[in-house]
Coordinates of C-alpha atoms in Angstrom, one line a residue:
Chain A
X1 CA 25.6 30.9 8.0
X2 CA 24.3 32.3 4.3
X3 CA 20.6 34.0 5.1
X4 CA 19.1 31.3 2.5
X5 CA 19.9 28.1 4.3
X6 CA 18.9 29.9 7.5
X7 CA 15.8 30.6 6.2
X8 CA 15.0 26.9 4.5
X9 CA 16.1 25.7 8.6
X10 CA 13.1 27.4 9.9
X11 CA 11.1 26.2 7.0
X12 CA 11.6 22.8 7.8
X13 CA 12.3 22.4 11.7
X14 CA 8.4 22.3 12.3
X15 CA 8.0 18.7 10.4
X16 CA 12.5 17.6 11.3
X17 CA 11.3 17.9 15.0
X18 CA 8.7 15.9 14.9
X19 CA 10.4 13.2 13.0
X20 CA 13.3 13.5 15.3
X21 CA 10.6 13.0 18.1
X22 CA 8.4 10.3 16.3
X23 CA 10.5 8.8 13.7
X24 CA 14.8 8.8 14.2
X25 CA 14.3 8.5 18.1
X26 CA 12.1 5.5 17.9
X27 CA 14.6 3.6 15.9
X28 CA 17.4 5.0 18.1
X29 CA 15.5 3.0 20.5
X30 CA 15.1 0.3 18.7
X31 CA 18.8 -0.4 17.9
X32 CA 20.0 0.5 21.8
X33 CA 17.0 -1.9 22.6
X34 CA 18.4 -4.6 20.9
X35 CA 21.4 -4.6 22.8
X36 CA 19.0 -5.1 25.9
X37 CA 17.4 -7.6 27.7
X38 CA 13.8 -6.0 29.2
X39 CA 11.3 -7.0 31.9
X40 CA 7.9 -5.8 30.0
X41 CA 6.5 -4.8 33.7
X42 CA 9.9 -2.9 35.6
X43 CA 9.1 -0.4 32.1
X44 CA 12.0 -0.9 30.1
X45 CA 14.5 -1.4 33.1
X46 CA 17.2 -3.8 31.3
X47 CA 20.2 -5.1 31.6
X48 CA 22.9 -4.9 28.8
X49 CA 23.1 -9.0 27.1
X50 CA 25.7 -7.3 23.9
X51 CA 25.6 -8.9 21.0
X52 CA 23.4 -12.1 22.9
X53 CA 19.6 -11.0 21.0
X54 CA 21.5 -10.6 17.6
X55 CA 23.0 -14.4 18.2
X56 CA 19.5 -15.7 20.2
X57 CA 17.6 -14.3 16.8
X58 CA 19.5 -15.9 14.3
X59 CA 20.2 -19.0 15.6
X60 CA 16.3 -19.9 16.0
X61 CA 15.5 -22.3 13.7
X62 CA 11.9 -20.4 13.7
X63 CA 13.7 -16.6 12.7
X64 CA 15.3 -18.7 9.4
X65 CA 12.6 -19.9 8.7
X66 CA 10.3 -17.0 8.3
X67 CA 13.2 -15.5 6.6
X68 CA 12.4 -17.9 4.5
X69 CA 8.2 -17.4 3.8
X70 CA 9.0 -13.5 3.6
X71 CA 12.0 -14.0 0.8
X72 CA 8.7 -16.7 -0.9
X73 CA 6.7 -14.2 -0.9
X74 CA 8.4 -11.2 -2.2
X75 CA 9.8 -13.3 -5.6
X76 CA 6.4 -15.2 -5.8
X77 CA 4.2 -12.2 -5.4
X78 CA 6.4 -9.1 -6.3
X79 CA 7.0 -11.4 -9.8
X80 CA 3.0 -12.1 -10.2
X81 CA 2.0 -8.8 -10.1
X82 CA 4.9 -7.5 -12.6
X83 CA 3.8 -10.0 -15.2
X84 CA 0.5 -9.5 -14.4
X85 CA 0.7 -5.8 -14.2
X86 CA 2.6 -5.6 -17.6
X87 CA 0.0 -7.7 -19.2
X88 CA -2.8 -5.7 -18.0
X89 CA -0.8 -2.4 -18.6
X90 CA 0.8 -3.5 -22.1
X91 CA -4.0 -4.0 -22.6
X92 CA -4.1 -1.2 -21.2
X93 CA -1.9 0.8 -23.7
X94 CA -4.2 0.3 -25.8
X95 CA -6.7 3.2 -26.8
X96 CA -10.0 1.4 -27.9
X97 CA -13.6 2.4 -26.9
X98 CA -14.1 3.1 -23.4
X99 CA -10.6 2.3 -22.2
X100 CA -10.3 4.9 -19.1
X101 CA -13.5 2.9 -17.7
X102 CA -11.8 -0.3 -17.7
X103 CA -8.5 1.3 -15.8
X104 CA -11.1 2.9 -13.6
X105 CA -12.5 -0.1 -13.0
X106 CA -8.7 -2.1 -12.2
X107 CA -7.7 0.9 -9.9
X108 CA -9.9 -0.1 -7.2
X109 CA -8.8 -2.5 -5.4
X110 CA -6.2 0.5 -4.7
X111 CA -8.3 1.7 -2.8
X112 CA -8.9 -1.3 -0.3
X113 CA -7.6 -1.6 2.9
X114 CA -5.2 -4.8 3.0
X115 CA -7.3 -5.6 5.9
X116 CA -10.6 -5.5 3.8
X117 CA -8.7 -7.4 1.6
X118 CA -7.9 -9.7 3.8
X119 CA -10.9 -10.6 5.0
X120 CA -12.5 -11.3 1.1
X121 CA -10.4 -13.3 0.6
X122 CA -10.5 -15.3 3.9
X123 CA -14.3 -15.3 2.9
X124 CA -13.4 -16.8 -0.3
X125 CA -10.9 -19.3 0.2
X126 CA -13.0 -20.4 3.8
X127 CA -13.6 -24.4 2.9
X128 CA -16.9 -24.8 4.4
X129 CA -18.8 -21.7 2.5
X130 CA -15.7 -20.2 0.2
X131 CA -16.5 -20.0 -3.0
X132 CA -13.3 -21.5 -4.9
X133 CA -13.7 -24.6 -3.4
X134 CA -17.2 -24.5 -4.8
X135 CA -15.9 -23.3 -8.8
X136 CA -13.2 -25.6 -8.3
X137 CA -15.3 -28.4 -7.7
X138 CA -18.5 -27.4 -10.2
X139 CA -15.3 -26.9 -12.6
X140 CA -14.1 -31.1 -11.8
X141 CA -10.8 -29.7 -11.2
X142 CA -11.6 -30.5 -7.7
X143 CA -13.2 -34.3 -6.1
X144 CA -14.6 -32.9 -3.6
X145 CA -15.9 -29.5 -1.9
X146 CA -13.4 -29.2 1.2
X147 CA -10.2 -31.2 -1.5
X148 CA -8.1 -28.0 -0.1
X149 CA -7.7 -26.6 3.0
X150 CA -6.9 -23.1 1.8
X151 CA -5.9 -21.8 4.9
X152 CA -5.4 -24.9 7.4
X153 CA -3.5 -26.9 5.2
X154 CA 0.3 -25.8 6.0
X155 CA 0.8 -26.7 2.1
X156 CA -1.7 -23.5 1.3
X157 CA -1.0 -21.6 4.2
X158 CA 1.8 -19.4 2.4
X159 CA 0.4 -19.1 -0.9
X160 CA -3.3 -18.1 0.0
X161 CA -1.8 -15.1 1.5
X162 CA 0.5 -14.5 -2.0
X163 CA -2.6 -14.8 -3.8
X164 CA -4.6 -11.5 -1.1
X165 CA -1.3 -9.4 -1.8
X166 CA -1.0 -10.3 -6.0
X167 CA -5.1 -9.3 -6.0
X168 CA -4.4 -6.1 -3.9
X169 CA -1.1 -4.8 -5.7
X170 CA -1.0 -5.6 -9.1
X171 CA -3.4 -2.5 -10.0
X172 CA -0.8 -0.8 -8.3
X173 CA 2.0 -2.1 -10.5
X174 CA -0.3 -1.8 -13.8
X175 CA -0.5 1.4 -13.3
X176 CA 3.2 2.5 -12.9
X177 CA 4.2 0.8 -16.0
X178 CA 1.4 2.1 -17.8
X179 CA 2.5 5.6 -16.8
X180 CA 5.9 4.3 -18.0
X181 CA 5.0 2.6 -21.3
X182 CA 2.8 6.2 -22.0
X183 CA 6.6 7.8 -21.8
X184 CA 7.8 5.8 -24.2
X185 CA 8.6 8.4 -27.4
X186 CA 6.5 7.4 -30.4
X187 CA 9.8 8.1 -32.2
X188 CA 11.3 4.9 -31.2
X189 CA 8.3 3.0 -32.4
X190 CA 8.3 4.3 -35.8
X191 CA 12.2 4.3 -36.4
X192 CA 11.5 -0.2 -35.1
X193 CA 8.7 0.4 -37.7
X194 CA 11.9 1.7 -40.3
X195 CA 13.8 -0.9 -39.5
X196 CA 11.4 -3.4 -40.2
X197 CA 10.8 -5.3 -36.8
X198 CA 8.2 -7.2 -36.4
X199 CA 5.9 -6.8 -32.7
X200 CA 8.3 -9.3 -31.1
X201 CA 11.5 -7.8 -32.2
X202 CA 9.5 -3.9 -30.9
X203 CA 8.3 -5.2 -27.4
X204 CA 11.7 -6.9 -26.4
X205 CA 13.9 -3.7 -28.2
X206 CA 12.0 -0.4 -27.5
X207 CA 9.3 -1.4 -24.9
X208 CA 10.8 -3.6 -22.3
X209 CA 14.5 -1.4 -22.5
X210 CA 12.2 1.8 -22.3
X211 CA 9.8 0.5 -19.5
X212 CA 13.1 -0.5 -17.3
X213 CA 13.7 2.6 -14.9
X214 CA 10.8 2.7 -14.6
X215 CA 10.0 -1.0 -13.7
X216 CA 12.6 -1.5 -11.2
X217 CA 11.2 2.0 -9.4
X218 CA 7.8 -0.1 -9.3
X219 CA 9.9 -3.5 -8.1
X220 CA 11.7 -2.1 -5.6
X221 CA 8.6 0.3 -3.5
X222 CA 6.7 -3.2 -4.0
X223 CA 9.0 -5.2 -2.5
X224 CA 10.2 -3.0 0.5
X225 CA 6.0 -3.4 0.8
X226 CA 6.0 -6.8 0.9
X227 CA 9.1 -7.4 2.6
X228 CA 7.4 -5.9 5.8
X229 CA 3.3 -6.9 5.0
X230 CA 1.4 -7.7 8.0
X231 CA -2.1 -7.1 8.1
X232 CA -2.8 -9.8 4.8
X233 CA -1.1 -12.6 6.7
X234 CA -3.0 -11.6 10.3
X235 CA -5.5 -11.9 8.8
X236 CA -5.5 -14.8 6.3
X237 CA -3.9 -16.9 8.9
X238 CA -2.0 -15.0 11.9
X239 CA 1.5 -16.4 10.2
X240 CA -0.5 -20.6 11.0
X241 CA -0.6 -23.4 11.2
X242 CA 2.3 -24.2 12.6
X243 CA 4.3 -20.9 12.0
X244 CA 3.5 -22.2 7.3
X245 CA 2.9 -18.8 7.3
X246 CA 4.7 -16.9 9.4
X247 CA 6.5 -13.8 7.7
X248 CA 8.7 -11.2 9.5
X249 CA 6.8 -9.1 10.8
X250 CA 3.8 -11.5 12.0
X251 CA 6.1 -12.9 14.1
X252 CA 7.9 -10.0 15.2
X253 CA 4.9 -9.0 16.8
X254 CA 3.8 -11.8 17.9
X255 CA 7.8 -12.0 20.1
X256 CA 6.8 -8.3 21.1
X257 CA 3.4 -9.2 22.1
X258 CA 3.0 -12.2 22.7
X259 CA 6.3 -13.6 25.0
X260 CA 6.6 -9.4 25.3
X261 CA 10.6 -10.6 25.0
X262 CA 11.3 -7.1 23.7
X263 CA 15.1 -7.6 23.5
X264 CA 14.7 -10.0 20.9
X265 CA 11.8 -8.7 18.8
X266 CA 13.8 -5.4 18.3
X267 CA 17.0 -7.6 17.0
X268 CA 15.3 -8.9 14.4
X269 CA 14.1 -5.1 13.6
X270 CA 17.4 -4.7 13.1
X271 CA 18.4 -7.7 11.1
X272 CA 15.1 -6.9 8.8
X273 CA 15.7 -3.1 8.1
X274 CA 19.7 -3.7 7.1
X275 CA 18.3 -6.5 4.8
X276 CA 16.0 -4.1 3.5
X277 CA 18.0 -1.3 2.8
X278 CA 20.8 -3.4 1.3
X279 CA 17.7 -5.3 -1.7
X280 CA 16.9 -1.7 -1.8
X281 CA 20.5 0.2 -2.4
X282 CA 21.4 -2.4 -4.8
X283 CA 17.9 -1.5 -7.1
X284 CA 19.1 2.1 -6.7
X285 CA 22.3 1.2 -8.3
X286 CA 21.0 -1.3 -11.2
X287 CA 18.7 1.9 -12.1
X288 CA 21.5 4.5 -12.4
X289 CA 22.8 2.5 -14.7
X290 CA 20.4 2.4 -16.6
X291 CA 19.5 5.9 -16.5
X292 CA 23.0 6.2 -17.2
X293 CA 23.3 4.5 -20.4
Chain B
X1 CA -2.7 9.2 -25.8
X2 CA -4.9 11.0 -29.1
X3 CA -7.2 8.6 -30.9
X4 CA -6.8 8.2 -34.2
X5 CA -8.9 10.2 -36.6
X6 CA -11.6 7.3 -38.0
X7 CA -13.0 9.4 -40.5
X8 CA -12.2 7.8 -44.1
X9 CA -9.9 8.6 -47.1
X10 CA -10.3 7.4 -50.2
X11 CA -6.6 4.3 -49.1
X12 CA -6.2 1.7 -47.4
X13 CA -9.9 2.1 -45.5
X14 CA -9.9 -1.4 -45.4
X15 CA -6.3 -1.4 -43.6
X16 CA -8.4 0.5 -41.4
X17 CA -10.9 -1.5 -41.4
X18 CA -9.2 -3.7 -39.9
X19 CA -7.4 -2.0 -37.0
X20 CA -9.9 -0.9 -35.8
X21 CA -11.8 -4.4 -35.1
X22 CA -8.4 -5.2 -33.8
X23 CA -8.6 -2.4 -31.3
X24 CA -12.7 -3.1 -30.7
X25 CA -11.3 -6.9 -29.7
X26 CA -8.8 -6.0 -27.3
X27 CA -11.0 -3.8 -25.7
X28 CA -13.4 -6.7 -24.8
X29 CA -11.2 -8.8 -23.3
X30 CA -9.6 -6.6 -21.6
X31 CA -13.1 -4.9 -20.3
X32 CA -13.8 -9.0 -19.1
X33 CA -10.2 -9.4 -17.7
X34 CA -10.6 -6.0 -15.6
X35 CA -14.4 -7.0 -14.1
X36 CA -13.5 -10.8 -13.2
X37 CA -10.2 -9.4 -11.1
X38 CA -12.3 -6.9 -9.7
X39 CA -14.7 -9.6 -9.2
X40 CA -14.0 -10.9 -5.5
X41 CA -15.1 -7.2 -4.5
X42 CA -18.5 -7.2 -6.3
X43 CA -19.1 -10.5 -4.4
X44 CA -17.9 -9.3 -1.5
X45 CA -20.8 -6.4 -1.7
X46 CA -23.0 -8.3 -3.4
X47 CA -22.9 -11.2 -0.7
X48 CA -23.5 -8.5 2.6
X49 CA -26.9 -7.2 0.7
X50 CA -27.8 -11.4 1.0
X51 CA -29.7 -12.4 4.2
X52 CA -27.5 -13.6 6.9
X53 CA -27.8 -17.4 6.5
X54 CA -26.8 -18.2 2.9
X55 CA -23.6 -15.7 3.6
X56 CA -22.4 -18.7 5.2
X57 CA -24.2 -20.6 2.5
X58 CA -22.4 -23.9 2.2
X59 CA -23.0 -23.2 -1.6
X60 CA -22.7 -19.9 -2.3
X61 CA -23.7 -18.5 -5.7
X62 CA -22.4 -15.1 -6.4
X63 CA -25.6 -13.0 -7.2
X64 CA -28.2 -12.5 -4.4
X65 CA -31.9 -14.7 -4.2
X66 CA -33.3 -12.0 -2.2
X67 CA -31.7 -9.2 -1.0
X68 CA -31.5 -8.1 2.8
X69 CA -29.9 -6.0 5.2
X70 CA -29.7 -8.2 7.7
X71 CA -25.8 -8.4 8.1
X72 CA -26.4 -4.5 8.5
X73 CA -28.1 -4.6 11.2
X74 CA -26.2 -7.3 12.5
X75 CA -22.9 -5.5 12.3
X76 CA -24.3 -2.6 14.9
X77 CA -25.9 -4.9 17.3
X78 CA -22.5 -7.0 17.6
X79 CA -20.4 -4.0 18.4
X80 CA -20.0 0.1 19.0
X81 CA -19.2 0.0 15.3
X82 CA -20.1 3.5 15.2
X83 CA -17.8 4.5 17.5
X84 CA -14.7 2.4 16.0
X85 CA -15.1 4.8 12.6
X86 CA -15.7 7.8 14.2
X87 CA -12.1 7.0 16.3
X88 CA -10.8 6.1 12.2
X89 CA -12.5 9.0 10.9
X90 CA -11.3 11.8 13.5
X91 CA -7.9 10.3 13.6
X92 CA -7.1 10.1 9.7
X93 CA -7.8 13.6 9.3
X94 CA -6.8 15.4 11.9
X95 CA -3.0 13.3 11.3
X96 CA -3.5 13.9 7.8
X97 CA -3.6 18.2 7.9
X98 CA -1.1 17.8 10.3
X99 CA 1.4 15.7 8.0
X100 CA 0.3 18.0 4.9
X101 CA 0.5 21.2 7.1
X102 CA 4.4 20.5 7.9
X103 CA 5.7 18.0 5.1
X104 CA 3.9 21.3 3.1
X105 CA 5.9 23.5 4.8
X106 CA 9.3 21.9 4.8
X107 CA 9.0 21.0 1.2
X108 CA 8.2 24.6 0.4
X109 CA 11.6 25.1 1.8
X110 CA 13.6 22.3 0.9
X111 CA 12.5 23.4 -2.7
X112 CA 13.8 26.9 -2.8
X113 CA 16.6 27.4 -1.1
X114 CA 19.1 25.9 -0.9
X115 CA 21.0 24.6 2.4
X116 CA 23.4 21.9 3.6
X117 CA 21.4 20.9 6.5
X118 CA 18.2 20.5 3.8
X119 CA 20.2 18.0 1.7
X120 CA 20.9 15.6 4.7
X121 CA 17.2 16.4 5.8
X122 CA 16.0 15.3 2.8
X123 CA 18.6 11.6 2.2
X124 CA 17.0 10.5 5.6
X125 CA 13.2 11.3 5.4
X126 CA 14.4 8.7 1.8
X127 CA 15.1 6.0 4.4
X128 CA 12.8 6.1 7.1
X129 CA 10.3 5.4 3.9
X130 CA 12.4 1.7 4.1
X131 CA 11.6 1.5 7.4
X132 CA 9.3 -1.3 8.2
X133 CA 6.4 -0.4 10.1
X134 CA 6.4 -2.7 12.8
X135 CA 9.8 -2.0 13.2
X136 CA 8.5 0.9 14.2
X137 CA 6.4 -0.2 16.4
X138 CA 7.7 -1.7 18.5
X139 CA 9.7 1.5 20.0
X140 CA 6.5 3.7 19.3
X141 CA 4.4 1.0 21.5
X142 CA 7.5 1.9 24.4
X143 CA 7.4 5.8 23.7
X144 CA 3.6 5.8 23.9
X145 CA 3.3 3.8 27.2
X146 CA 5.7 5.7 28.8
X147 CA 3.7 8.9 27.9
X148 CA 0.9 7.3 29.7
X149 CA -1.1 7.8 25.8
X150 CA -1.8 3.8 25.1
X151 CA -5.2 3.1 24.1
X152 CA -6.1 6.8 23.2
X153 CA -6.8 8.6 20.1
X154 CA -3.9 11.4 20.7
X155 CA -1.4 7.6 20.4
X156 CA -2.3 7.5 16.6
X157 CA -2.9 10.7 15.4
X158 CA 0.7 11.3 15.9
X159 CA 2.3 7.7 14.2
X160 CA 0.0 8.5 11.3
X161 CA 1.3 12.0 10.9
X162 CA 5.4 10.8 11.7
X163 CA 4.5 8.1 9.1
X164 CA 3.1 10.3 6.9
X165 CA 4.8 13.6 6.9
X166 CA 7.9 12.2 4.8
X167 CA 5.7 10.4 2.2
X168 CA 3.9 14.4 2.0
X169 CA 7.6 16.3 2.0
X170 CA 8.5 14.2 -0.9
X171 CA 5.4 14.7 -3.1
X172 CA 5.3 17.8 -2.0
X173 CA 8.8 18.7 -3.6
X174 CA 8.3 17.6 -6.8
X175 CA 5.1 19.9 -7.0
X176 CA 6.7 23.2 -5.7
X177 CA 10.0 22.4 -8.2
X178 CA 7.5 22.8 -10.8
X179 CA 6.1 26.0 -9.8
X180 CA 8.6 29.1 -10.9
X181 CA 10.1 30.5 -8.5
X182 CA 8.9 34.0 -10.4
X183 CA 5.7 33.4 -8.5
X184 CA 7.3 33.8 -5.0
X185 CA 8.8 36.7 -6.9
X186 CA 7.0 39.2 -8.0
X187 CA 4.8 38.6 -4.8
X188 CA 8.0 39.7 -3.2
X189 CA 8.0 42.7 -4.8
X190 CA 4.3 43.1 -4.0
X191 CA 5.2 43.5 -0.4
X192 CA 4.5 40.1 0.6
X193 CA 7.5 38.0 3.3
X194 CA 8.3 34.9 3.0
X195 CA 6.0 32.9 4.9
X196 CA 2.9 35.4 3.1
X197 CA 3.7 35.0 -0.2
X198 CA 3.9 30.7 0.3
X199 CA 0.8 31.4 1.9
X200 CA -1.1 33.8 -0.4
X201 CA 0.8 32.6 -3.4
X202 CA 2.2 29.4 -4.0
X203 CA -0.8 27.7 -1.6
X204 CA -3.6 28.6 -3.8
X205 CA -1.5 27.7 -7.1
X206 CA 0.3 24.2 -5.0
X207 CA -3.8 23.3 -4.6
X208 CA -4.1 20.7 -6.5
X209 CA -0.8 18.7 -4.6
X210 CA -1.8 19.5 -1.7
X211 CA -5.0 17.2 -2.4
X212 CA -3.1 14.6 -3.8
X213 CA -0.8 14.4 -0.5
X214 CA -3.6 14.7 1.6
X215 CA -5.9 12.1 -0.1
X216 CA -2.6 9.3 0.3
X217 CA -2.0 10.3 3.5
X218 CA -5.4 10.2 5.0
X219 CA -6.0 6.5 2.9
X220 CA -2.7 5.5 5.2
X221 CA -4.2 6.4 8.1
X222 CA -8.0 5.2 7.5
X223 CA -6.2 1.7 6.0
X224 CA -4.0 1.1 9.0
X225 CA -4.8 -2.3 11.2
X226 CA -1.1 -2.6 12.8
X227 CA -0.4 0.6 14.9
X228 CA -4.4 0.8 15.5
X229 CA -4.1 -3.1 16.4
X230 CA -0.8 -2.5 19.3
X231 CA -1.5 1.1 20.6
X232 CA -5.4 0.9 21.3
X233 CA -8.0 -1.5 23.1
X234 CA -11.5 -0.1 24.0
X235 CA -11.7 3.8 23.5
X236 CA -9.3 4.5 20.8
X237 CA -9.7 1.4 19.0
X238 CA -10.5 1.6 15.6
X239 CA -12.7 0.1 12.3
X240 CA -10.1 -1.8 11.0
X241 CA -9.0 -3.5 14.6
X242 CA -13.3 -4.0 15.0
X243 CA -14.3 -5.2 11.9
X244 CA -10.9 -7.6 12.7
X245 CA -12.5 -8.6 15.2
X246 CA -15.7 -10.3 13.4
X247 CA -13.5 -13.3 13.0
X248 CA -12.3 -14.9 16.6
X249 CA -11.6 -18.3 16.2
X250 CA -14.7 -19.3 18.4
X251 CA -17.1 -16.8 16.8
X252 CA -16.7 -17.0 12.3
X253 CA -19.7 -14.1 11.9
X254 CA -19.5 -13.7 8.1
X255 CA -21.9 -12.2 7.6
X256 CA -21.8 -9.2 9.1
X257 CA -18.0 -8.9 8.5
X258 CA -19.1 -8.0 5.0
X259 CA -21.4 -6.2 5.9
X260 CA -18.6 -4.1 7.7
X261 CA -16.0 -4.4 5.0
X262 CA -18.1 -3.2 2.4
X263 CA -19.3 0.0 4.8
X264 CA -15.4 0.7 5.3
X265 CA -14.0 0.3 1.9
X266 CA -17.0 1.5 -0.3
X267 CA -17.1 5.3 0.7
X268 CA -13.2 5.7 0.2
X269 CA -13.8 3.5 -2.8
X270 CA -16.5 6.0 -4.5
X271 CA -14.7 9.0 -3.2
X272 CA -11.7 7.6 -5.5
X273 CA -13.2 7.1 -8.1
X274 CA -14.0 10.6 -8.4
X275 CA -10.7 12.2 -7.9
X276 CA -8.8 9.0 -9.2
X277 CA -6.9 12.0 -11.5
X278 CA -4.9 12.9 -8.1
X279 CA -4.6 9.2 -7.1
X280 CA -3.0 8.5 -10.1
X281 CA -0.6 11.4 -10.3
X282 CA 0.4 11.2 -7.3
X283 CA 1.0 7.5 -8.0
X284 CA 3.1 7.9 -11.0
X285 CA 5.2 11.3 -10.0
X286 CA 8.6 10.7 -8.9
X287 CA 8.3 6.5 -10.5
X288 CA 8.1 7.9 -14.5
X289 CA 9.1 11.9 -14.1
X290 CA 12.6 11.8 -14.4

């Protein structure tokens, strides 16, 4: 070993040991547990059951429904965040007077805890005291004050959690895209101008392609985060009513704490990690391809 | 972004005037949309200073009809919320210091000295970012339980540090790579060894980077709900768990809940607006820079 690599190891050894004990070891533990039937009371004493936890998880209807809900949640939330974020980023990219202040205003939700976001929306979507239903009624959109039971109607519960997520993280999307927009070289726009491109053409053939790599990174980060959402869903609906807004993380939490099934919840977590790794490697390949061009 | 010169030139004055007007209109629209967008938060703040009965009125108004601190008083009376805030603050602060310290050391080693082990380690660190928190939470619960640390602050400090270290490493590597190697080389010539060069020269130069990493680590720990919910019950309970308890199935204390939500988020909000420069650079780093 060269002297250089030895010095490097000294520097990252403390962090590596810490991560080994409190991150990699738990993940290894998780994989092990997923093959065991574990009795919570007997403190980790388990019997090896092979793949039966996995088979049980995949075959259970509730797991399939929960996975579907998670997918809907991710696709709808991230989709809206991307469109809204891009819209705000384009507006803020215009150098009007006071755009710095407006940007700061827009950044505010970034600092709010997902838990608090859940509380805010739980308060506003409440069907007795909520302001959302009152406004819908005042503007004659709904016929009565409790026409929409946002959190207790199976048709709306998942949508309500998605609304809260969009509100919380559109500013994040906006910020990343704004930084991307400001990184686009001005000469590209000048040459588009010389070529006689109109606004829409410039947007389609200059702005969007230049922004593409940044968009992929932003969508990747948001996809991973939205897929593991817990706080918002827990506070708003706890996955109810009748599992209509259950997502993977709330279901795993319940499987562990309410039903005490360590083996099955571990198996679900492993499936979840594999799914996320597959999705993110797809995004990363797309990004490398885009960067090569 | 530079403002175009607003001075009057002889040609094209009309065109410029038109352009200026268009900008003002876009500015106005953007401002209105932005205010609408954050209105839910403003609404919660305004509700928290309404009398308790107005907070749960069947016909809510956006602005308070009268001001009252009733909700804040109730919040303190209903649960030991001060203790929960203290727990949040202690666990977030200590884990931040640990994570930034460990992360900075590791990032410096990885940024300045190349080694194969280091590269493998870096790749593993990136993979950890993909692991969903809930799946770490399951074995973490078993480990912490096995160590007899359930419901202690140590359990939370250790957990938050572990989650934050990979992030701190990735952020700090970006900063260290931007500091020229000549800096530490000069320090070495002046008689420093590697460690003292790092402490005396690199750390002071990279304070903005360390601050950015610290802000993000603190926010993650301060805002965490899942681990606190899973690993604590009474002694080490943090503010997020406490606040969530205003909403139980039988008791919907919406008024005090708004007060708690505002007390919890307002200091962080004000602080982050003051240091938003670092937050913006931290968030866009890696996503935009090549």
